[in-house]
JSON list of N, CA and C in Angstrom, two decimals:
[
{"chain": "A", "resi": 111, "resn": "MET", "atom": "N", "xyz": [274.03, 214.75, -34.71]},
{"chain": "A", "resi": 111, "resn": "MET", "atom": "CA", "xyz": [274.93, 213.64, -34.81]},
{"chain": "A", "resi": 111, "resn": "MET", "atom": "C", "xyz": [274.31, 212.48, -34.05]},
{"chain": "A", "resi": 112, "resn": "VAL", "atom": "N", "xyz": [274.28, 211.32, -34.64]},
{"chain": "A", "resi": 112, "resn": "VAL", "atom": "CA", "xyz": [273.72, 210.14, -34.00]},
{"chain": "A", "resi": 112, "resn": "VAL", "atom": "C", "xyz": [274.71, 208.99, -34.10]},
{"chain": "A", "resi": 113, "resn": "HIS", "atom": "N", "xyz": [274.58, 208.05, -33.18]},
{"chain": "A", "resi": 113, "resn": "HIS", "atom": "CA", "xyz": [275.46, 206.89, -33.15]},
{"chain": "A", "resi": 113, "resn": "HIS", "atom": "C", "xyz": [274.69, 205.70, -33.71]},
{"chain": "A", "resi": 114, "resn": "VAL", "atom": "N", "xyz": [275.21, 205.09, -34.76]},
{"chain": "A", "resi": 114, "resn": "VAL", "atom": "CA", "xyz": [274.53, 203.97, -35.41]},
{"chain": "A", "resi": 114, "resn": "VAL", "atom": "C", "xyz": [275.51, 202.83, -35.62]},
{"chain": "A", "resi": 115, "resn": "ARG", "atom": "N", "xyz": [275.21, 201.67, -35.05]},
{"chain": "A", "resi": 115, "resn": "ARG", "atom": "CA", "xyz": [276.02, 200.47, -35.24]},
{"chain": "A", "resi": 115, "resn": "ARG", "atom": "C", "xyz": [277.51, 200.71, -35.01]},
{"chain": "A", "resi": 116, "resn": "GLY", "atom": "N", "xyz": [277.84, 201.36, -33.91]},
{"chain": "A", "resi": 116, "resn": "GLY", "atom": "CA", "xyz": [279.24, 201.56, -33.56]},
{"chain": "A", "resi": 116, "resn": "GLY", "atom": "C", "xyz": [279.95, 202.64, -34.33]},
{"chain": "A", "resi": 117, "resn": "ARG", "atom": "N", "xyz": [279.24, 203.39, -35.17]},
{"chain": "A", "resi": 117, "resn": "ARG", "atom": "CA", "xyz": [279.86, 204.47, -35.94]},
{"chain": "A", "resi": 117, "resn": "ARG", "atom": "C", "xyz": [279.05, 205.74, -35.76]},
{"chain": "A", "resi": 118, "resn": "TRP", "atom": "N", "xyz": [279.68, 206.86, -35.99]},
{"chain": "A", "resi": 118, "resn": "TRP", "atom": "CA", "xyz": [278.99, 208.14, -35.92]},
{"chain": "A", "resi": 118, "resn": "TRP", "atom": "C", "xyz": [278.45, 208.50, -37.28]},
{"chain": "A", "resi": 119, "resn": "MET", "atom": "N", "xyz": [277.28, 209.05, -37.30]},
{"chain": "A", "resi": 119, "resn": "MET", "atom": "CA", "xyz": [276.70, 209.48, -38.56]},
{"chain": "A", "resi": 119, "resn": "MET", "atom": "C", "xyz": [276.42, 210.97, -38.46]},
{"chain": "A", "resi": 120, "resn": "ILE", "atom": "N", "xyz": [276.89, 211.70, -39.43]},
{"chain": "A", "resi": 120, "resn": "ILE", "atom": "CA", "xyz": [276.67, 213.13, -39.43]},
{"chain": "A", "resi": 120, "resn": "ILE", "atom": "C", "xyz": [275.46, 213.42, -40.31]},
{"chain": "A", "resi": 121, "resn": "ILE", "atom": "N", "xyz": [274.56, 214.18, -39.77]},
{"chain": "A", "resi": 121, "resn": "ILE", "atom": "CA", "xyz": [273.37, 214.59, -40.52]},
{"chain": "A", "resi": 121, "resn": "ILE", "atom": "C", "xyz": [273.41, 216.11, -40.55]},
{"chain": "A", "resi": 122, "resn": "PRO", "atom": "N", "xyz": [274.09, 216.70, -41.54]},
{"chain": "A", "resi": 122, "resn": "PRO", "atom": "CA", "xyz": [274.30, 218.13, -41.51]},
{"chain": "A", "resi": 122, "resn": "PRO", "atom": "C", "xyz": [273.02, 218.93, -41.69]},
{"chain": "A", "resi": 123, "resn": "ASP", "atom": "N", "xyz": [272.96, 220.01, -40.98]},
{"chain": "A", "resi": 123, "resn": "ASP", "atom": "CA", "xyz": [271.88, 220.97, -41.11]},
{"chain": "A", "resi": 123, "resn": "ASP", "atom": "C", "xyz": [272.54, 222.34, -41.17]},
{"chain": "A", "resi": 124, "resn": "TRP", "atom": "N", "xyz": [273.30, 222.57, -42.25]},
{"chain": "A", "resi": 124, "resn": "TRP", "atom": "CA", "xyz": [274.06, 223.79, -42.38]},
{"chain": "A", "resi": 124, "resn": "TRP", "atom": "C", "xyz": [273.12, 224.97, -42.57]},
{"chain": "A", "resi": 125, "resn": "PRO", "atom": "N", "xyz": [273.57, 226.17, -42.16]},
{"chain": "A", "resi": 125, "resn": "PRO", "atom": "CA", "xyz": [272.76, 227.35, -42.47]},
{"chain": "A", "resi": 125, "resn": "PRO", "atom": "C", "xyz": [272.67, 227.51, -43.98]},
{"chain": "A", "resi": 126, "resn": "PRO", "atom": "N", "xyz": [271.66, 228.20, -44.46]},
{"chain": "A", "resi": 126, "resn": "PRO", "atom": "CA", "xyz": [271.54, 228.36, -45.92]},
{"chain": "A", "resi": 126, "resn": "PRO", "atom": "C", "xyz": [272.82, 228.95, -46.52]},
{"chain": "A", "resi": 127, "resn": "LEU", "atom": "N", "xyz": [273.27, 228.37, -47.60]},
{"chain": "A", "resi": 127, "resn": "LEU", "atom": "CA", "xyz": [274.47, 228.83, -48.28]},
{"chain": "A", "resi": 127, "resn": "LEU", "atom": "C", "xyz": [274.06, 229.71, -49.45]},
{"chain": "A", "resi": 128, "resn": "TYR", "atom": "N", "xyz": [274.67, 230.88, -49.58]},
{"chain": "A", "resi": 128, "resn": "TYR", "atom": "CA", "xyz": [274.39, 231.74, -50.72]},
{"chain": "A", "resi": 128, "resn": "TYR", "atom": "C", "xyz": [275.35, 231.37, -51.82]},
{"chain": "A", "resi": 129, "resn": "ALA", "atom": "N", "xyz": [274.83, 230.94, -52.93]},
{"chain": "A", "resi": 129, "resn": "ALA", "atom": "CA", "xyz": [275.67, 230.51, -54.04]},
{"chain": "A", "resi": 129, "resn": "ALA", "atom": "C", "xyz": [275.43, 231.36, -55.28]},
{"chain": "A", "resi": 130, "resn": "GLY", "atom": "N", "xyz": [274.91, 232.55, -55.12]},
{"chain": "A", "resi": 130, "resn": "GLY", "atom": "CA", "xyz": [274.69, 233.42, -56.26]},
{"chain": "A", "resi": 130, "resn": "GLY", "atom": "C", "xyz": [273.76, 232.77, -57.26]},
{"chain": "A", "resi": 131, "resn": "ALA", "atom": "N", "xyz": [274.21, 232.70, -58.53]},
{"chain": "A", "resi": 131, "resn": "ALA", "atom": "CA", "xyz": [273.39, 232.15, -59.60]},
{"chain": "A", "resi": 131, "resn": "ALA", "atom": "C", "xyz": [273.54, 230.63, -59.71]},
{"chain": "A", "resi": 132, "resn": "ALA", "atom": "N", "xyz": [274.09, 229.99, -58.70]},
{"chain": "A", "resi": 132, "resn": "ALA", "atom": "CA", "xyz": [274.30, 228.54, -58.78]},
{"chain": "A", "resi": 132, "resn": "ALA", "atom": "C", "xyz": [272.96, 227.82, -58.94]},
{"chain": "A", "resi": 133, "resn": "THR", "atom": "N", "xyz": [272.95, 226.82, -59.77]},
{"chain": "A", "resi": 133, "resn": "THR", "atom": "CA", "xyz": [271.74, 226.03, -59.94]},
{"chain": "A", "resi": 133, "resn": "THR", "atom": "C", "xyz": [271.83, 224.71, -59.19]},
{"chain": "A", "resi": 134, "resn": "ALA", "atom": "N", "xyz": [273.04, 224.35, -58.72]},
{"chain": "A", "resi": 134, "resn": "ALA", "atom": "CA", "xyz": [273.18, 223.09, -58.00]},
{"chain": "A", "resi": 134, "resn": "ALA", "atom": "C", "xyz": [274.26, 223.23, -56.92]},
{"chain": "A", "resi": 135, "resn": "LEU", "atom": "N", "xyz": [273.96, 222.70, -55.75]},
{"chain": "A", "resi": 135, "resn": "LEU", "atom": "CA", "xyz": [274.94, 222.60, -54.68]},
{"chain": "A", "resi": 135, "resn": "LEU", "atom": "C", "xyz": [275.11, 221.13, -54.35]},
{"chain": "A", "resi": 136, "resn": "THR", "atom": "N", "xyz": [276.34, 220.66, -54.30]},
{"chain": "A", "resi": 136, "resn": "THR", "atom": "CA", "xyz": [276.61, 219.28, -53.91]},
{"chain": "A", "resi": 136, "resn": "THR", "atom": "C", "xyz": [277.55, 219.29, -52.72]},
{"chain": "A", "resi": 137, "resn": "GLN", "atom": "N", "xyz": [277.51, 218.22, -51.96]},
{"chain": "A", "resi": 137, "resn": "GLN", "atom": "CA", "xyz": [278.32, 218.11, -50.75]},
{"chain": "A", "resi": 137, "resn": "GLN", "atom": "C", "xyz": [279.00, 216.75, -50.73]},
{"chain": "A", "resi": 138, "resn": "SER", "atom": "N", "xyz": [280.27, 216.75, -50.29]},
{"chain": "A", "resi": 138, "resn": "SER", "atom": "CA", "xyz": [281.01, 215.51, -50.13]},
{"chain": "A", "resi": 138, "resn": "SER", "atom": "C", "xyz": [281.74, 215.55, -48.79]},
{"chain": "A", "resi": 139, "resn": "PRO", "atom": "N", "xyz": [281.54, 214.55, -47.92]},
{"chain": "A", "resi": 139, "resn": "PRO", "atom": "CA", "xyz": [280.68, 213.40, -48.08]},
{"chain": "A", "resi": 139, "resn": "PRO", "atom": "C", "xyz": [279.20, 213.81, -48.06]},
{"chain": "A", "resi": 140, "resn": "VAL", "atom": "N", "xyz": [278.38, 212.99, -48.66]},
{"chain": "A", "resi": 140, "resn": "VAL", "atom": "CA", "xyz": [276.96, 213.31, -48.78]},
{"chain": "A", "resi": 140, "resn": "VAL", "atom": "C", "xyz": [276.26, 213.17, -47.43]},
{"chain": "A", "resi": 141, "resn": "THR", "atom": "N", "xyz": [275.14, 213.83, -47.29]},
{"chain": "A", "resi": 141, "resn": "THR", "atom": "CA", "xyz": [274.33, 213.77, -46.08]},
{"chain": "A", "resi": 141, "resn": "THR", "atom": "C", "xyz": [274.01, 212.31, -45.73]},
{"chain": "A", "resi": 142, "resn": "GLY", "atom": "N", "xyz": [274.20, 211.96, -44.47]},
{"chain": "A", "resi": 142, "resn": "GLY", "atom": "CA", "xyz": [273.89, 210.61, -44.01]},
{"chain": "A", "resi": 142, "resn": "GLY", "atom": "C", "xyz": [275.04, 209.64, -44.09]},
{"chain": "A", "resi": 143, "resn": "THR", "atom": "N", "xyz": [276.21, 210.09, -44.57]},
{"chain": "A", "resi": 143, "resn": "THR", "atom": "CA", "xyz": [277.38, 209.21, -44.65]},
{"chain": "A", "resi": 143, "resn": "THR", "atom": "C", "xyz": [277.82, 208.82, -43.24]},
{"chain": "A", "resi": 144, "resn": "ALA", "atom": "N", "xyz": [278.08, 207.52, -43.03]},
{"chain": "A", "resi": 144, "resn": "ALA", "atom": "CA", "xyz": [278.56, 207.04, -41.74]},
{"chain": "A", "resi": 144, "resn": "ALA", "atom": "C", "xyz": [280.03, 207.39, -41.60]},
{"chain": "A", "resi": 145, "resn": "LEU", "atom": "N", "xyz": [280.37, 208.03, -40.50]},
{"chain": "A", "resi": 145, "resn": "LEU", "atom": "CA", "xyz": [281.73, 208.51, -40.28]},
{"chain": "A", "resi": 145, "resn": "LEU", "atom": "C", "xyz": [282.23, 208.04, -38.92]},
{"chain": "A", "resi": 146, "resn": "SER", "atom": "N", "xyz": [283.54, 207.90, -38.79]},
{"chain": "A", "resi": 146, "resn": "SER", "atom": "CA", "xyz": [284.16, 207.60, -37.51]},
{"chain": "A", "resi": 146, "resn": "SER", "atom": "C", "xyz": [284.53, 208.91, -36.82]},
{"chain": "A", "resi": 147, "resn": "LEU", "atom": "N", "xyz": [284.88, 208.81, -35.55]},
{"chain": "A", "resi": 147, "resn": "LEU", "atom": "CA", "xyz": [285.31, 209.99, -34.83]},
{"chain": "A", "resi": 147, "resn": "LEU", "atom": "C", "xyz": [286.56, 210.56, -35.46]},
{"chain": "A", "resi": 148, "resn": "GLY", "atom": "N", "xyz": [286.71, 211.87, -35.41]},
{"chain": "A", "resi": 148, "resn": "GLY", "atom": "CA", "xyz": [287.90, 212.52, -35.94]},
{"chain": "A", "resi": 148, "resn": "GLY", "atom": "C", "xyz": [287.54, 213.78, -36.69]},
{"chain": "A", "resi": 149, "resn": "ILE", "atom": "N", "xyz": [288.49, 214.28, -37.45]},
{"chain": "A", "resi": 149, "resn": "ILE", "atom": "CA", "xyz": [288.29, 215.49, -38.24]},
{"chain": "A", "resi": 149, "resn": "ILE", "atom": "C", "xyz": [287.92, 215.08, -39.65]},
{"chain": "A", "resi": 150, "resn": "ILE", "atom": "N", "xyz": [286.76, 215.54, -40.12]},
{"chain": "A", "resi": 150, "resn": "ILE", "atom": "CA", "xyz": [286.23, 215.16, -41.42]},
{"chain": "A", "resi": 150, "resn": "ILE", "atom": "C", "xyz": [286.16, 216.41, -42.29]},
{"chain": "A", "resi": 151, "resn": "PRO", "atom": "N", "xyz": [286.91, 216.44, -43.42]},
{"chain": "A", "resi": 151, "resn": "PRO", "atom": "CA", "xyz": [286.76, 217.57, -44.33]},
{"chain": "A", "resi": 151, "resn": "PRO", "atom": "C", "xyz": [285.47, 217.43, -45.13]},
{"chain": "A", "resi": 152, "resn": "VAL", "atom": "N", "xyz": [284.72, 218.52, -45.24]},
{"chain": "A", "resi": 152, "resn": "VAL", "atom": "CA", "xyz": [283.48, 218.56, -46.02]},
{"chain": "A", "resi": 152, "resn": "VAL", "atom": "C", "xyz": [283.67, 219.57, -47.13]},
{"chain": "A", "resi": 153, "resn": "THR", "atom": "N", "xyz": [283.36, 219.18, -48.36]},
{"chain": "A", "resi": 153, "resn": "THR", "atom": "CA", "xyz": [283.47, 220.07, -49.51]},
{"chain": "A", "resi": 153, "resn": "THR", "atom": "C", "xyz": [282.09, 220.32, -50.09]},
{"chain": "A", "resi": 154, "resn": "VAL", "atom": "N", "xyz": [281.76, 221.60, -50.29]},
{"chain": "A", "resi": 154, "resn": "VAL", "atom": "CA", "xyz": [280.51, 221.99, -50.93]},
{"chain": "A", "resi": 154, "resn": "VAL", "atom": "C", "xyz": [280.88, 222.63, -52.26]},
{"chain": "A", "resi": 155, "resn": "THR", "atom": "N", "xyz": [280.24, 222.18, -53.33]},
{"chain": "A", "resi": 155, "resn": "THR", "atom": "CA", "xyz": [280.51, 222.69, -54.68]},
{"chain": "A", "resi": 155, "resn": "THR", "atom": "C", "xyz": [279.25, 223.29, -55.26]},
{"chain": "A", "resi": 156, "resn": "ALA", "atom": "N", "xyz": [279.40, 224.49, -55.82]},
{"chain": "A", "resi": 156, "resn": "ALA", "atom": "CA", "xyz": [278.30, 225.17, -56.51]},
{"chain": "A", "resi": 156, "resn": "ALA", "atom": "C", "xyz": [278.57, 225.12, -58.00]},
{"chain": "A", "resi": 157, "resn": "THR", "atom": "N", "xyz": [277.52, 224.81, -58.78]},
{"chain": "A", "resi": 157, "resn": "THR", "atom": "CA", "xyz": [277.64, 224.75, -60.24]},
{"chain": "A", "resi": 157, "resn": "THR", "atom": "C", "xyz": [276.54, 225.61, -60.84]},
{"chain": "A", "resi": 158, "resn": "ASP", "atom": "N", "xyz": [276.93, 226.51, -61.78]},
{"chain": "A", "resi": 158, "resn": "ASP", "atom": "CA", "xyz": [275.92, 227.37, -62.40]},
{"chain": "A", "resi": 158, "resn": "ASP", "atom": "C", "xyz": [275.43, 226.78, -63.71]},
{"chain": "A", "resi": 159, "resn": "GLU", "atom": "N", "xyz": [274.53, 227.51, -64.39]},
{"chain": "A", "resi": 159, "resn": "GLU", "atom": "CA", "xyz": [273.93, 227.02, -65.63]},
{"chain": "A", "resi": 159, "resn": "GLU", "atom": "C", "xyz": [274.94, 226.82, -66.75]},
{"chain": "A", "resi": 160, "resn": "ALA", "atom": "N", "xyz": [276.09, 227.49, -66.67]},
{"chain": "A", "resi": 160, "resn": "ALA", "atom": "CA", "xyz": [277.13, 227.35, -67.71]},
{"chain": "A", "resi": 160, "resn": "ALA", "atom": "C", "xyz": [278.17, 226.30, -67.32]},
{"chain": "A", "resi": 161, "resn": "SER", "atom": "N", "xyz": [277.89, 225.51, -66.30]},
{"chain": "A", "resi": 161, "resn": "SER", "atom": "CA", "xyz": [278.77, 224.46, -65.79]},
{"chain": "A", "resi": 161, "resn": "SER", "atom": "C", "xyz": [280.05, 224.99, -65.15]},
{"chain": "A", "resi": 162, "resn": "ASN", "atom": "N", "xyz": [280.07, 226.26, -64.77]},
{"chain": "A", "resi": 162, "resn": "ASN", "atom": "CA", "xyz": [281.18, 226.80, -64.00]},
{"chain": "A", "resi": 162, "resn": "ASN", "atom": "C", "xyz": [281.01, 226.32, -62.56]},
{"chain": "A", "resi": 163, "resn": "THR", "atom": "N", "xyz": [282.12, 226.02, -61.89]},
{"chain": "A", "resi": 163, "resn": "THR", "atom": "CA", "xyz": [282.04, 225.53, -60.52]},
{"chain": "A", "resi": 163, "resn": "THR", "atom": "C", "xyz": [282.95, 226.32, -59.60]},
{"chain": "A", "resi": 164, "resn": "ASN", "atom": "N", "xyz": [282.59, 226.29, -58.34]},
{"chain": "A", "resi": 164, "resn": "ASN", "atom": "CA", "xyz": [283.43, 226.84, -57.29]},
{"chain": "A", "resi": 164, "resn": "ASN", "atom": "C", "xyz": [283.15, 226.01, -56.04]},
{"chain": "A", "resi": 165, "resn": "SER", "atom": "N", "xyz": [284.18, 225.81, -55.22]},
{"chain": "A", "resi": 165, "resn": "SER", "atom": "CA", "xyz": [284.05, 224.94, -54.05]},
{"chain": "A", "resi": 165, "resn": "SER", "atom": "C", "xyz": [284.61, 225.61, -52.81]},
{"chain": "A", "resi": 166, "resn": "CYS", "atom": "N", "xyz": [284.12, 225.17, -51.68]},
{"chain": "A", "resi": 166, "resn": "CYS", "atom": "CA", "xyz": [284.74, 225.54, -50.40]},
{"chain": "A", "resi": 166, "resn": "CYS", "atom": "C", "xyz": [284.80, 224.28, -49.55]},
{"chain": "A", "resi": 167, "resn": "THR", "atom": "N", "xyz": [285.80, 224.21, -48.70]},
{"chain": "A", "resi": 167, "resn": "THR", "atom": "CA", "xyz": [285.99, 223.06, -47.83]},
{"chain": "A", "resi": 167, "resn": "THR", "atom": "C", "xyz": [286.12, 223.54, -46.39]},
{"chain": "A", "resi": 168, "resn": "PHE", "atom": "N", "xyz": [285.47, 222.83, -45.47]},
{"chain": "A", "resi": 168, "resn": "PHE", "atom": "CA", "xyz": [285.60, 223.12, -44.05]},
{"chain": "A", "resi": 168, "resn": "PHE", "atom": "C", "xyz": [285.66, 221.80, -43.30]},
{"chain": "A", "resi": 169, "resn": "ASN", "atom": "N", "xyz": [286.16, 221.83, -42.08]},
{"chain": "A", "resi": 169, "resn": "ASN", "atom": "CA", "xyz": [286.30, 220.62, -41.28]},
{"chain": "A", "resi": 169, "resn": "ASN", "atom": "C", "xyz": [285.17, 220.51, -40.27]},
{"chain": "A", "resi": 170, "resn": "VAL", "atom": "N", "xyz": [284.71, 219.29, -40.06]},
{"chain": "A", "resi": 170, "resn": "VAL", "atom": "CA", "xyz": [283.76, 218.96, -39.01]},
{"chain": "A", "resi": 170, "resn": "VAL", "atom": "C", "xyz": [284.48, 218.00, -38.07]},
{"chain": "A", "resi": 171, "resn": "THR", "atom": "N", "xyz": [284.50, 218.32, -36.79]},
{"chain": "A", "resi": 171, "resn": "THR", "atom": "CA", "xyz": [285.17, 217.46, -35.82]},
{"chain": "A", "resi": 171, "resn": "THR", "atom": "C", "xyz": [284.13, 216.66, -35.06]},
{"chain": "A", "resi": 172, "resn": "LEU", "atom": "N", "xyz": [284.22, 215.34, -35.17]},
{"chain": "A", "resi": 172, "resn": "LEU", "atom": "CA", "xyz": [283.32, 214.44, -34.46]},
{"chain": "A", "resi": 172, "resn": "LEU", "atom": "C", "xyz": [284.06, 213.91, -33.25]},
{"chain": "A", "resi": 173, "resn": "SER", "atom": "N", "xyz": [283.51, 214.16, -32.06]},
{"chain": "A", "resi": 173, "resn": "SER", "atom": "CA", "xyz": [284.14, 213.68, -30.84]},
{"chain": "A", "resi": 173, "resn": "SER", "atom": "C", "xyz": [283.07, 213.12, -29.92]},
{"chain": "A", "resi": 174, "resn": "SER", "atom": "N", "xyz": [283.48, 212.23, -29.06]},
{"chain": "A", "resi": 174, "resn": "SER", "atom": "CA", "xyz": [282.55, 211.62, -28.11]},
{"chain": "A", "resi": 174, "resn": "SER", "atom": "C", "xyz": [282.73, 212.28, -26.76]},
{"chain": "A", "resi": 175, "resn": "GLN", "atom": "N", "xyz": [281.62, 212.73, -26.19]},
{"chain": "A", "resi": 175, "resn": "GLN", "atom": "CA", "xyz": [281.66, 213.30, -24.85]},
{"chain": "A", "resi": 175, "resn": "GLN", "atom": "C", "xyz": [280.79, 212.49, -23.90]},
{"chain": "A", "resi": 176, "resn": "ALA", "atom": "N", "xyz": [280.34, 211.35, -24.37]},
{"chain": "A", "resi": 176, "resn": "ALA", "atom": "CA", "xyz": [279.49, 210.49, -23.55]},
{"chain": "A", "resi": 176, "resn": "ALA", "atom": "C", "xyz": [280.29, 209.28, -23.08]},
{"chain": "A", "resi": 177, "resn": "ASN", "atom": "N", "xyz": [280.01, 208.84, -21.86]},
{"chain": "A", "resi": 177, "resn": "ASN", "atom": "CA", "xyz": [280.65, 207.64, -21.36]},
{"chain": "A", "resi": 177, "resn": "ASN", "atom": "C", "xyz": [280.06, 206.42, -22.05]},
{"chain": "A", "resi": 178, "resn": "PRO", "atom": "N", "xyz": [280.86, 205.38, -22.23]},
{"chain": "A", "resi": 178, "resn": "PRO", "atom": "CA", "xyz": [280.30, 204.16, -22.83]},
{"chain": "A", "resi": 178, "resn": "PRO", "atom": "C", "xyz": [279.23, 203.56, -21.91]},
{"chain": "A", "resi": 179, "resn": "VAL", "atom": "N", "xyz": [278.29, 202.86, -22.51]},
{"chain": "A", "resi": 179, "resn": "VAL", "atom": "CA", "xyz": [277.20, 202.23, -21.76]},
{"chain": "A", "resi": 179, "resn": "VAL", "atom": "C", "xyz": [277.31, 200.73, -21.94]},
{"chain": "A", "resi": 180, "resn": "ILE", "atom": "N", "xyz": [277.21, 200.00, -20.84]},
{"chain": "A", "resi": 180, "resn": "ILE", "atom": "CA", "xyz": [277.24, 198.54, -20.90]},
{"chain": "A", "resi": 180, "resn": "ILE", "atom": "C", "xyz": [276.08, 198.02, -20.06]},
{"chain": "A", "resi": 181, "resn": "THR", "atom": "N", "xyz": [275.43, 196.98, -20.56]},
{"chain": "A", "resi": 181, "resn": "THR", "atom": "CA", "xyz": [274.35, 196.34, -19.84]},
{"chain": "A", "resi": 181, "resn": "THR", "atom": "C", "xyz": [274.77, 194.89, -19.60]},
{"chain": "A", "resi": 182, "resn": "CYS", "atom": "N", "xyz": [274.91, 194.52, -18.34]},
{"chain": "A", "resi": 182, "resn": "CYS", "atom": "CA", "xyz": [275.35, 193.17, -18.01]},
{"chain": "A", "resi": 182, "resn": "CYS", "atom": "C", "xyz": [274.14, 192.28, -17.78]},
{"chain": "A", "resi": 183, "resn": "PRO", "atom": "N", "xyz": [274.26, 191.00, -18.17]},
{"chain": "A", "resi": 183, "resn": "PRO", "atom": "CA", "xyz": [273.17, 190.08, -17.89]},
{"chain": "A", "resi": 183, "resn": "PRO", "atom": "C", "xyz": [273.14, 189.76, -16.40]},
{"chain": "A", "resi": 184, "resn": "GLY", "atom": "N", "xyz": [272.04, 189.16, -15.96]},
{"chain": "A", "resi": 184, "resn": "GLY", "atom": "CA", "xyz": [271.95, 188.74, -14.56]},
{"chain": "A", "resi": 184, "resn": "GLY", "atom": "C", "xyz": [272.92, 187.60, -14.30]},
{"chain": "A", "resi": 185, "resn": "SER", "atom": "N", "xyz": [272.98, 187.14, -13.05]},
{"chain": "A", "resi": 185, "resn": "SER", "atom": "CA", "xyz": [273.85, 186.04, -12.67]},
{"chain": "A", "resi": 185, "resn": "SER", "atom": "C", "xyz": [273.53, 184.81, -13.50]},
{"chain": "A", "resi": 186, "resn": "GLN", "atom": "N", "xyz": [274.56, 184.06, -13.83]},
{"chain": "A", "resi": 186, "resn": "GLN", "atom": "CA", "xyz": [274.42, 182.86, -14.64]},
{"chain": "A", "resi": 186, "resn": "GLN", "atom": "C", "xyz": [274.84, 181.64, -13.85]},
{"chain": "A", "resi": 187, "resn": "ALA", "atom": "N", "xyz": [274.16, 180.51, -14.06]},
{"chain": "A", "resi": 187, "resn": "ALA", "atom": "CA", "xyz": [274.56, 179.25, -13.44]},
{"chain": "A", "resi": 187, "resn": "ALA", "atom": "C", "xyz": [275.03, 178.31, -14.53]},
{"chain": "A", "resi": 188, "resn": "VAL", "atom": "N", "xyz": [276.20, 177.70, -14.34]},
{"chain": "A", "resi": 188, "resn": "VAL", "atom": "CA", "xyz": [276.73, 176.76, -15.32]},
{"chain": "A", "resi": 188, "resn": "VAL", "atom": "C", "xyz": [276.86, 175.41, -14.62]},
{"chain": "A", "resi": 189, "resn": "VAL", "atom": "N", "xyz": [276.28, 174.38, -15.23]},
{"chain": "A", "resi": 189, "resn": "VAL", "atom": "CA", "xyz": [276.32, 173.05, -14.66]},
{"chain": "A", "resi": 189, "resn": "VAL", "atom": "C", "xyz": [277.24, 172.20, -15.50]},
{"chain": "A", "resi": 190, "resn": "GLN", "atom": "N", "xyz": [278.23, 171.58, -14.85]},
{"chain": "A", "resi": 190, "resn": "GLN", "atom": "CA", "xyz": [279.16, 170.71, -15.57]},
{"chain": "A", "resi": 190, "resn": "GLN", "atom": "C", "xyz": [278.54, 169.33, -15.69]},
{"chain": "A", "resi": 191, "resn": "THR", "atom": "N", "xyz": [278.60, 168.77, -16.90]},
{"chain": "A", "resi": 191, "resn": "THR", "atom": "CA", "xyz": [278.03, 167.43, -17.10]},
{"chain": "A", "resi": 191, "resn": "THR", "atom": "C", "xyz": [279.10, 166.44, -17.46]}
]
């Protein structure tokens, strides 16, 4: 999981899924989708050569355990004109 432009991005690396004679596995949301913190349902669908499908859904919980980071500029001088 990485933080990109104020949002969390999930880059799944699921263990190999056994789909029997499936010729295609699809996932929603797709790999690399930018997500916010919270509970995200993920659906994986297997499709065989005869266009039969079966799906499973599981939740991924994205949470922040890091403190926010702020970088302050050095002292500033303002001159009134």
